[in-house]
mmCIF file with all atom_site columns, C-alpha atoms in Angstrom:
data_model
loop_
_atom_site.group_PDB
_atom_site.id
_atom_site.type_symbol
_atom_site.label_atom_id
_atom_site.label_alt_id
_atom_site.label_comp_id
_atom_site.label_asym_id
_atom_site.label_entity_id
_atom_site.label_seq_id
_atom_site.pdbx_PDB_ins_code
_atom_site.Cartn_x
_atom_site.Cartn_y
_atom_site.Cartn_z
_atom_site.occupancy
_atom_site.B_iso_or_equiv
_atom_site.pdbx_formal_charge
_atom_site.auth_seq_id
_atom_site.auth_comp_id
_atom_site.auth_asym_id
_atom_site.auth_atom_id
_atom_site.pdbx_PDB_model_num
ATOM 1   C CA . VAL A 1 1   ? -57.788 -33.464 -6.474  1.00 62.00 ? 1   VAL A CA 1
ATOM 2   C CA . ARG A 1 2   ? -54.321 -34.571 -5.434  1.00 70.00 ? 2   ARG A CA 1
ATOM 3   C CA . LEU A 1 3   ? -52.282 -33.079 -2.613  1.00 67.00 ? 3   LEU A CA 1
ATOM 4   C CA . ALA A 1 4   ? -49.465 -32.258 -5.048  1.00 69.00 ? 4   ALA A CA 1
ATOM 5   C CA . ASP A 1 5   ? -51.875 -30.228 -7.208  1.00 70.00 ? 5   ASP A CA 1
ATOM 6   C CA . ILE A 1 6   ? -53.095 -28.254 -4.200  1.00 67.00 ? 6   ILE A CA 1
ATOM 7   C CA . GLN A 1 7   ? -49.526 -27.567 -3.090  1.00 67.00 ? 7   GLN A CA 1
ATOM 8   C CA . GLU A 1 8   ? -48.575 -26.439 -6.583  1.00 67.00 ? 8   GLU A CA 1
ATOM 9   C CA . GLU A 1 9   ? -51.556 -24.095 -6.915  1.00 67.00 ? 9   GLU A CA 1
ATOM 10  C CA . SER A 1 10  ? -51.121 -22.602 -3.450  1.00 68.00 ? 10  SER A CA 1
ATOM 11  C CA . GLY A 1 11  ? -47.376 -22.117 -3.864  1.00 66.00 ? 11  GLY A CA 1
ATOM 12  C CA . PHE A 1 12  ? -46.658 -24.248 -0.810  1.00 65.00 ? 12  PHE A CA 1
ATOM 13  C CA . ALA A 1 13  ? -43.487 -26.240 -1.330  1.00 56.00 ? 13  ALA A CA 1
ATOM 14  C CA . PRO A 1 14  ? -42.624 -28.818 1.310   1.00 56.00 ? 14  PRO A CA 1
ATOM 15  C CA . LYS A 1 15  ? -39.068 -28.765 2.662   1.00 52.00 ? 15  LYS A CA 1
ATOM 16  C CA . VAL A 1 16  ? -38.535 -32.312 1.414   1.00 50.00 ? 16  VAL A CA 1
ATOM 17  C CA . ALA A 1 17  ? -37.710 -30.891 -2.037  1.00 45.00 ? 17  ALA A CA 1
ATOM 18  C CA . GLU A 1 18  ? -34.540 -29.302 -0.614  1.00 45.00 ? 18  GLU A CA 1
ATOM 19  C CA . ALA A 1 19  ? -33.099 -32.573 0.683   1.00 43.00 ? 19  ALA A CA 1
ATOM 20  C CA . PRO A 1 20  ? -31.102 -33.516 -2.465  1.00 45.00 ? 20  PRO A CA 1
ATOM 21  C CA . LYS A 1 21  ? -29.151 -30.246 -2.249  1.00 47.00 ? 21  LYS A CA 1
ATOM 22  C CA . ARG A 1 22  ? -27.606 -31.246 1.051   1.00 47.00 ? 22  ARG A CA 1
ATOM 23  C CA . ARG A 1 23  ? -24.087 -32.547 1.184   1.00 48.00 ? 23  ARG A CA 1
ATOM 24  C CA . ALA A 1 24  ? -23.336 -35.896 -0.340  1.00 50.00 ? 24  ALA A CA 1
ATOM 25  C CA . TYR A 1 25  ? -22.225 -38.645 1.992   1.00 54.00 ? 25  TYR A CA 1
ATOM 26  C CA . GLY A 1 26  ? -18.529 -38.401 2.721   1.00 55.00 ? 26  GLY A CA 1
ATOM 27  C CA . GLU A 1 27  ? -18.076 -35.024 1.024   1.00 71.00 ? 27  GLU A CA 1
ATOM 28  C CA . SER A 1 28  ? -15.617 -32.897 2.983   1.00 85.00 ? 28  SER A CA 1
ATOM 29  C CA . ASP A 1 29  ? -15.681 -29.171 3.655   1.00 89.00 ? 29  ASP A CA 1
ATOM 30  C CA . PHE A 1 30  ? -12.694 -28.899 1.316   1.00 90.00 ? 30  PHE A CA 1
ATOM 31  C CA . GLN A 1 31  ? -14.612 -30.639 -1.479  1.00 92.00 ? 31  GLN A CA 1
ATOM 32  C CA . ARG A 1 32  ? -17.738 -28.488 -0.985  1.00 92.00 ? 32  ARG A CA 1
ATOM 33  C CA . THR A 1 33  ? -15.667 -25.297 -0.967  1.00 92.00 ? 33  THR A CA 1
ATOM 34  C CA . ARG A 1 34  ? -13.785 -26.450 -4.067  1.00 93.00 ? 34  ARG A CA 1
ATOM 35  C CA . THR A 1 35  ? -17.050 -27.154 -5.897  1.00 93.00 ? 35  THR A CA 1
ATOM 36  C CA . ARG A 1 36  ? -18.518 -23.790 -4.869  1.00 93.00 ? 36  ARG A CA 1
ATOM 37  C CA . LEU A 1 37  ? -15.367 -21.978 -6.026  1.00 94.00 ? 37  LEU A CA 1
ATOM 38  C CA . ALA A 1 38  ? -15.398 -23.753 -9.373  1.00 94.00 ? 38  ALA A CA 1
ATOM 39  C CA . GLU A 1 39  ? -18.997 -22.640 -9.963  1.00 94.00 ? 39  GLU A CA 1
ATOM 40  C CA . GLN A 1 40  ? -18.211 -19.067 -8.913  1.00 94.00 ? 40  GLN A CA 1
ATOM 41  C CA . VAL A 1 41  ? -15.196 -18.876 -11.231 1.00 94.00 ? 41  VAL A CA 1
ATOM 42  C CA . ARG A 1 42  ? -17.314 -20.228 -14.119 1.00 94.00 ? 42  ARG A CA 1
ATOM 43  C CA . GLU A 1 43  ? -19.913 -17.523 -13.428 1.00 93.00 ? 43  GLU A CA 1
ATOM 44  C CA . ILE A 1 44  ? -17.244 -14.813 -13.324 1.00 92.00 ? 44  ILE A CA 1
ATOM 45  C CA . LYS A 1 45  ? -15.761 -15.973 -16.627 1.00 92.00 ? 45  LYS A CA 1
ATOM 46  C CA . ALA A 1 46  ? -19.212 -16.024 -18.232 1.00 91.00 ? 46  ALA A CA 1
ATOM 47  C CA . THR A 1 47  ? -19.936 -12.518 -16.952 1.00 89.00 ? 47  THR A CA 1
ATOM 48  C CA . LEU A 1 48  ? -16.567 -11.308 -18.242 1.00 89.00 ? 48  LEU A CA 1
ATOM 49  C CA . ALA A 1 49  ? -17.297 -12.809 -21.655 1.00 89.00 ? 49  ALA A CA 1
ATOM 50  C CA . GLU A 1 50  ? -20.689 -11.088 -21.706 1.00 87.00 ? 50  GLU A CA 1
ATOM 51  C CA . ARG A 1 51  ? -19.137 -7.771  -20.663 1.00 85.00 ? 51  ARG A CA 1
ATOM 52  C CA . ASP A 1 52  ? -16.378 -8.029  -23.263 1.00 84.00 ? 52  ASP A CA 1
ATOM 53  C CA . GLU A 1 53  ? -18.952 -8.811  -25.932 1.00 84.00 ? 53  GLU A CA 1
ATOM 54  C CA . LEU A 1 54  ? -20.946 -5.720  -24.951 1.00 82.00 ? 54  LEU A CA 1
ATOM 55  C CA . LEU A 1 55  ? -17.774 -3.615  -24.932 1.00 80.00 ? 55  LEU A CA 1
ATOM 56  C CA . GLY A 1 56  ? -16.824 -4.968  -28.358 1.00 78.00 ? 56  GLY A CA 1
ATOM 57  C CA . THR A 1 57  ? -20.241 -4.104  -29.731 1.00 74.00 ? 57  THR A CA 1
ATOM 58  C CA . ALA A 1 58  ? -20.054 -0.613  -28.221 1.00 70.00 ? 58  ALA A CA 1
ATOM 59  C CA . SER A 1 59  ? -16.565 0.037   -29.636 1.00 70.00 ? 59  SER A CA 1
ATOM 60  C CA . ARG A 1 60  ? -17.653 -1.071  -33.119 1.00 70.00 ? 60  ARG A CA 1
ATOM 61  C CA . LYS A 1 61  ? -20.489 1.447   -32.907 1.00 74.00 ? 61  LYS A CA 1
ATOM 62  C CA . GLY A 1 62  ? -18.027 4.122   -31.836 1.00 72.00 ? 62  GLY A CA 1
ATOM 63  C CA . GLY A 1 63  ? -19.377 4.510   -28.316 1.00 71.00 ? 63  GLY A CA 1
ATOM 64  C CA . GLY A 1 64  ? -17.842 4.039   -24.915 1.00 70.00 ? 64  GLY A CA 1
ATOM 65  C CA . PRO A 1 65  ? -18.839 1.672   -22.168 1.00 72.00 ? 65  PRO A CA 1
ATOM 66  C CA . SER A 1 66  ? -22.555 1.495   -21.513 1.00 77.00 ? 66  SER A CA 1
ATOM 67  C CA . ARG A 1 67  ? -24.317 1.390   -18.179 1.00 82.00 ? 67  ARG A CA 1
ATOM 68  C CA . ALA A 1 68  ? -24.691 -2.388  -18.562 1.00 82.00 ? 68  ALA A CA 1
ATOM 69  C CA . THR A 1 69  ? -20.961 -2.932  -19.084 1.00 82.00 ? 69  THR A CA 1
ATOM 70  C CA . VAL A 1 70  ? -20.114 -0.732  -16.098 1.00 84.00 ? 70  VAL A CA 1
ATOM 71  C CA . GLN A 1 71  ? -22.554 -2.710  -13.947 1.00 87.00 ? 71  GLN A CA 1
ATOM 72  C CA . LEU A 1 72  ? -21.137 -6.018  -15.189 1.00 86.00 ? 72  LEU A CA 1
ATOM 73  C CA . SER A 1 73  ? -17.600 -4.854  -14.404 1.00 86.00 ? 73  SER A CA 1
ATOM 74  C CA . SER A 1 74  ? -18.648 -3.836  -10.906 1.00 88.00 ? 74  SER A CA 1
ATOM 75  C CA . GLN A 1 75  ? -20.407 -7.162  -10.424 1.00 90.00 ? 75  GLN A CA 1
ATOM 76  C CA . VAL A 1 76  ? -17.268 -9.030  -11.530 1.00 90.00 ? 76  VAL A CA 1
ATOM 77  C CA . ARG A 1 77  ? -15.042 -7.101  -9.133  1.00 91.00 ? 77  ARG A CA 1
ATOM 78  C CA . LYS A 1 78  ? -17.397 -7.892  -6.241  1.00 93.00 ? 78  LYS A CA 1
ATOM 79  C CA . ARG A 1 79  ? -17.511 -11.568 -7.208  1.00 93.00 ? 79  ARG A CA 1
ATOM 80  C CA . ILE A 1 80  ? -13.722 -11.747 -7.464  1.00 93.00 ? 80  ILE A CA 1
ATOM 81  C CA . LYS A 1 81  ? -13.448 -10.309 -3.965  1.00 94.00 ? 81  LYS A CA 1
ATOM 82  C CA . ALA A 1 82  ? -15.857 -12.966 -2.659  1.00 94.00 ? 82  ALA A CA 1
ATOM 83  C CA . VAL A 1 83  ? -14.009 -15.735 -4.521  1.00 95.00 ? 83  VAL A CA 1
ATOM 84  C CA . LYS A 1 84  ? -10.718 -14.610 -2.992  1.00 95.00 ? 84  LYS A CA 1
ATOM 85  C CA . ALA A 1 85  ? -12.246 -14.967 0.476   1.00 94.00 ? 85  ALA A CA 1
ATOM 86  C CA . ASP A 1 86  ? -13.485 -18.456 -0.407  1.00 94.00 ? 86  ASP A CA 1
ATOM 87  C CA . ALA A 1 87  ? -10.069 -19.350 -1.830  1.00 95.00 ? 87  ALA A CA 1
ATOM 88  C CA . GLN A 1 88  ? -8.469  -18.322 1.449   1.00 95.00 ? 88  GLN A CA 1
ATOM 89  C CA . GLU A 1 89  ? -10.964 -20.582 3.224   1.00 94.00 ? 89  GLU A CA 1
ATOM 90  C CA . LEU A 1 90  ? -10.027 -23.418 0.851   1.00 94.00 ? 90  LEU A CA 1
ATOM 91  C CA . GLU A 1 91  ? -6.366  -22.810 1.633   1.00 95.00 ? 91  GLU A CA 1
ATOM 92  C CA . LYS A 1 92  ? -7.131  -22.922 5.364   1.00 94.00 ? 92  LYS A CA 1
ATOM 93  C CA . LEU A 1 93  ? -9.090  -26.182 5.012   1.00 93.00 ? 93  LEU A CA 1
ATOM 94  C CA . ALA A 1 94  ? -6.237  -27.727 3.016   1.00 93.00 ? 94  ALA A CA 1
ATOM 95  C CA . ALA A 1 95  ? -3.712  -26.657 5.650   1.00 94.00 ? 95  ALA A CA 1
ATOM 96  C CA . GLU A 1 96  ? -5.859  -28.110 8.446   1.00 92.00 ? 96  GLU A CA 1
ATOM 97  C CA . ARG A 1 97  ? -6.243  -31.422 6.617   1.00 91.00 ? 97  ARG A CA 1
ATOM 98  C CA . THR A 1 98  ? -2.520  -31.510 5.790   1.00 91.00 ? 98  THR A CA 1
ATOM 99  C CA . ASP A 1 99  ? -1.657  -30.911 9.450   1.00 92.00 ? 99  ASP A CA 1
ATOM 100 C CA . ALA A 1 100 ? -4.029  -33.698 10.497  1.00 89.00 ? 100 ALA A CA 1
ATOM 101 C CA . ILE A 1 101 ? -2.473  -36.116 7.998   1.00 88.00 ? 101 ILE A CA 1
ATOM 102 C CA . ARG A 1 102 ? 1.050   -35.230 9.092   1.00 89.00 ? 102 ARG A CA 1
ATOM 103 C CA . LYS A 1 103 ? 0.110   -35.608 12.748  1.00 89.00 ? 103 LYS A CA 1
ATOM 104 C CA . GLN A 1 104 ? -1.312  -39.049 12.015  1.00 86.00 ? 104 GLN A CA 1
ATOM 105 C CA . ALA A 1 105 ? 1.761   -39.896 9.926   1.00 86.00 ? 105 ALA A CA 1
ATOM 106 C CA . LYS A 1 106 ? 4.026   -39.258 12.907  1.00 87.00 ? 106 LYS A CA 1
ATOM 107 C CA . LYS A 1 107 ? 2.378   -42.208 14.615  1.00 83.00 ? 107 LYS A CA 1
ATOM 108 C CA . SER A 1 108 ? 2.092   -44.663 11.763  1.00 83.00 ? 108 SER A CA 1
ATOM 109 C CA . GLY A 1 109 ? 4.143   -43.247 8.875   1.00 84.00 ? 109 GLY A CA 1
ATOM 110 C CA . MET A 1 110 ? 2.746   -41.494 5.825   1.00 84.00 ? 110 MET A CA 1
ATOM 111 C CA . SER A 1 111 ? 1.236   -43.715 3.177   1.00 87.00 ? 111 SER A CA 1
ATOM 112 C CA . ASP A 1 112 ? 1.421   -43.028 -0.544  1.00 88.00 ? 112 ASP A CA 1
ATOM 113 C CA . GLU A 1 113 ? -2.315  -42.353 -0.487  1.00 89.00 ? 113 GLU A CA 1
ATOM 114 C CA . GLN A 1 114 ? -1.922  -39.677 2.184   1.00 88.00 ? 114 GLN A CA 1
ATOM 115 C CA . GLN A 1 115 ? 0.952   -38.060 0.300   1.00 90.00 ? 115 GLN A CA 1
ATOM 116 C CA . ALA A 1 116 ? -1.153  -38.085 -2.876  1.00 91.00 ? 116 ALA A CA 1
ATOM 117 C CA . GLU A 1 117 ? -4.036  -36.431 -0.996  1.00 90.00 ? 117 GLU A CA 1
ATOM 118 C CA . ILE A 1 118 ? -1.742  -33.660 0.258   1.00 90.00 ? 118 ILE A CA 1
ATOM 119 C CA . SER A 1 119 ? -0.334  -33.118 -3.245  1.00 92.00 ? 119 SER A CA 1
ATOM 120 C CA . ALA A 1 120 ? -3.812  -33.049 -4.769  1.00 92.00 ? 120 ALA A CA 1
ATOM 121 C CA . MET A 1 121 ? -5.043  -30.463 -2.260  1.00 93.00 ? 121 MET A CA 1
ATOM 122 C CA . GLU A 1 122 ? -1.979  -28.274 -2.884  1.00 94.00 ? 122 GLU A CA 1
ATOM 123 C CA . GLU A 1 123 ? -2.567  -28.514 -6.625  1.00 94.00 ? 123 GLU A CA 1
ATOM 124 C CA . VAL A 1 124 ? -6.250  -27.601 -6.244  1.00 93.00 ? 124 VAL A CA 1
ATOM 125 C CA . VAL A 1 125 ? -5.372  -24.542 -4.152  1.00 94.00 ? 125 VAL A CA 1
ATOM 126 C CA . ASP A 1 126 ? -2.697  -23.453 -6.648  1.00 95.00 ? 126 ASP A CA 1
ATOM 127 C CA . LEU A 1 127 ? -5.035  -23.894 -9.617  1.00 95.00 ? 127 LEU A CA 1
ATOM 128 C CA . THR A 1 128 ? -7.758  -21.979 -7.807  1.00 94.00 ? 128 THR A CA 1
ATOM 129 C CA . TRP A 1 129 ? -5.453  -18.996 -7.316  1.00 95.00 ? 129 TRP A CA 1
ATOM 130 C CA . GLN A 1 130 ? -4.353  -19.220 -10.970 1.00 95.00 ? 130 GLN A CA 1
ATOM 131 C CA . HIS A 1 131 ? -7.981  -19.076 -12.109 1.00 94.00 ? 131 HIS A CA 1
ATOM 132 C CA . ILE A 1 132 ? -8.613  -16.081 -9.862  1.00 94.00 ? 132 ILE A CA 1
ATOM 133 C CA . LYS A 1 133 ? -5.548  -14.272 -11.257 1.00 95.00 ? 133 LYS A CA 1
ATOM 134 C CA . GLU A 1 134 ? -6.750  -15.085 -14.772 1.00 93.00 ? 134 GLU A CA 1
ATOM 135 C CA . CYS A 1 135 ? -10.157 -13.570 -13.977 1.00 91.00 ? 135 CYS A CA 1
ATOM 136 C CA . GLU A 1 136 ? -8.493  -10.476 -12.504 1.00 92.00 ? 136 GLU A CA 1
ATOM 137 C CA . ALA A 1 137 ? -6.292  -10.064 -15.580 1.00 91.00 ? 137 ALA A CA 1
ATOM 138 C CA . THR A 1 138 ? -9.298  -10.424 -17.873 1.00 87.00 ? 138 THR A CA 1
ATOM 139 C CA . GLU A 1 139 ? -11.255 -7.915  -15.798 1.00 86.00 ? 139 GLU A CA 1
ATOM 140 C CA . LYS A 1 140 ? -8.387  -5.422  -15.958 1.00 85.00 ? 140 LYS A CA 1
ATOM 141 C CA . ARG A 1 141 ? -8.228  -5.678  -19.740 1.00 79.00 ? 141 ARG A CA 1
ATOM 142 C CA . ARG A 1 142 ? -11.777 -4.319  -19.927 1.00 71.00 ? 142 ARG A CA 1
ATOM 143 C CA . GLY A 1 143 ? -12.433 -5.576  -23.419 1.00 51.00 ? 143 GLY A CA 1
ATOM 144 C CA . ARG A 1 144 ? -9.134  -4.554  -24.979 1.00 54.00 ? 144 ARG A CA 1
ATOM 145 C CA . LYS A 1 145 ? -7.336  -7.148  -27.023 1.00 51.00 ? 145 LYS A CA 1
ATOM 146 C CA . GLY A 1 146 ? -3.675  -7.091  -25.951 1.00 44.00 ? 146 GLY A CA 1
ATOM 147 C CA . ASP A 1 147 ? -3.644  -3.377  -25.109 1.00 43.00 ? 147 ASP A CA 1
ATOM 148 C CA . ASP A 1 148 ? -3.090  -3.195  -21.381 1.00 40.00 ? 148 ASP A CA 1
ATOM 149 C CA . ALA A 1 149 ? -0.987  -0.043  -21.537 1.00 37.00 ? 149 ALA A CA 1
ATOM 150 C CA . GLY A 1 150 ? -2.538  2.904   -19.801 1.00 36.00 ? 150 GLY A CA 1
ATOM 151 C CA . VAL A 1 151 ? -4.758  0.824   -17.552 1.00 39.00 ? 151 VAL A CA 1
ATOM 152 C CA . VAL A 1 152 ? -4.191  2.048   -14.018 1.00 39.00 ? 152 VAL A CA 1
ATOM 153 C CA . LEU A 1 153 ? -5.832  0.179   -11.199 1.00 39.00 ? 153 LEU A CA 1
ATOM 154 C CA . ASP A 1 154 ? -5.689  0.532   -7.467  1.00 41.00 ? 154 ASP A CA 1
ATOM 155 C CA . ASP A 1 155 ? -5.357  -3.211  -6.976  1.00 43.00 ? 155 ASP A CA 1
ATOM 156 C CA . ASP A 1 156 ? -2.265  -4.308  -5.062  1.00 42.00 ? 156 ASP A CA 1
ATOM 157 C CA . SER A 1 157 ? -2.606  -8.062  -5.616  1.00 43.00 ? 157 SER A CA 1
ATOM 158 C CA . ASP A 1 158 ? -0.966  -8.328  -9.028  1.00 43.00 ? 158 ASP A CA 1
ATOM 159 C CA . SER A 1 159 ? 2.622   -7.153  -9.197  1.00 41.00 ? 159 SER A CA 1
ATOM 160 C CA . GLY A 1 160 ? 3.076   -7.908  -12.881 1.00 42.00 ? 160 GLY A CA 1
ATOM 161 C CA . GLY A 1 161 ? 3.986   -11.244 -14.434 1.00 42.00 ? 161 GLY A CA 1
ATOM 162 C CA . GLY A 1 162 ? 0.854   -13.360 -14.438 1.00 42.00 ? 162 GLY A CA 1
ATOM 163 C CA . GLY A 1 163 ? 1.412   -14.615 -17.945 1.00 43.00 ? 163 GLY A CA 1
ATOM 164 C CA . GLY A 1 164 ? 2.555   -18.070 -16.835 1.00 44.00 ? 164 GLY A CA 1
ATOM 165 C CA . GLY A 1 165 ? 0.115   -20.930 -16.421 1.00 44.00 ? 165 GLY A CA 1
ATOM 166 C CA . GLY A 1 166 ? -3.064  -19.666 -17.953 1.00 43.00 ? 166 GLY A CA 1
ATOM 167 C CA . GLY A 1 167 ? -4.155  -22.909 -19.614 1.00 43.00 ? 167 GLY A CA 1
ATOM 168 C CA . GLY A 1 168 ? -7.890  -22.877 -18.871 1.00 44.00 ? 168 GLY A CA 1
ATOM 169 C CA . GLY A 1 169 ? -9.951  -25.812 -17.981 1.00 42.00 ? 169 GLY A CA 1
#
């Protein structure tokens, strides 16, 4: 009998199995937050697609939203709120790194590489907010194709517009 077999049968899992999940060498807080946000946005979009599919099925049958679609909508709204908080954290990390680069640049001048890093972080933050707005717009549609009239929400974050850069990715 091997030790691995005993551990498997008893349900004991050594902590060594968790080691690969730790941060990769050289990965910054910004990069980890970016990766986490990307995964969260993917999950939100998948949940929205599932909800819209359920709503489409319900409308073809002549019924209204089911308990499952209401729960999925609630889950999406909660996730969007959490993603917004993480996006604000990403923005803060980008600002801190930008300040550090600029402070260093005062001493030695800003290199092209540093300028490219600042631009890339700004682009990532902007794209993150665009994805969040896209998720919010999709959530507000609630399964309706192009018929947003009559939808009244108590959300103050979207003042209209929003139709600009929705190219997904």
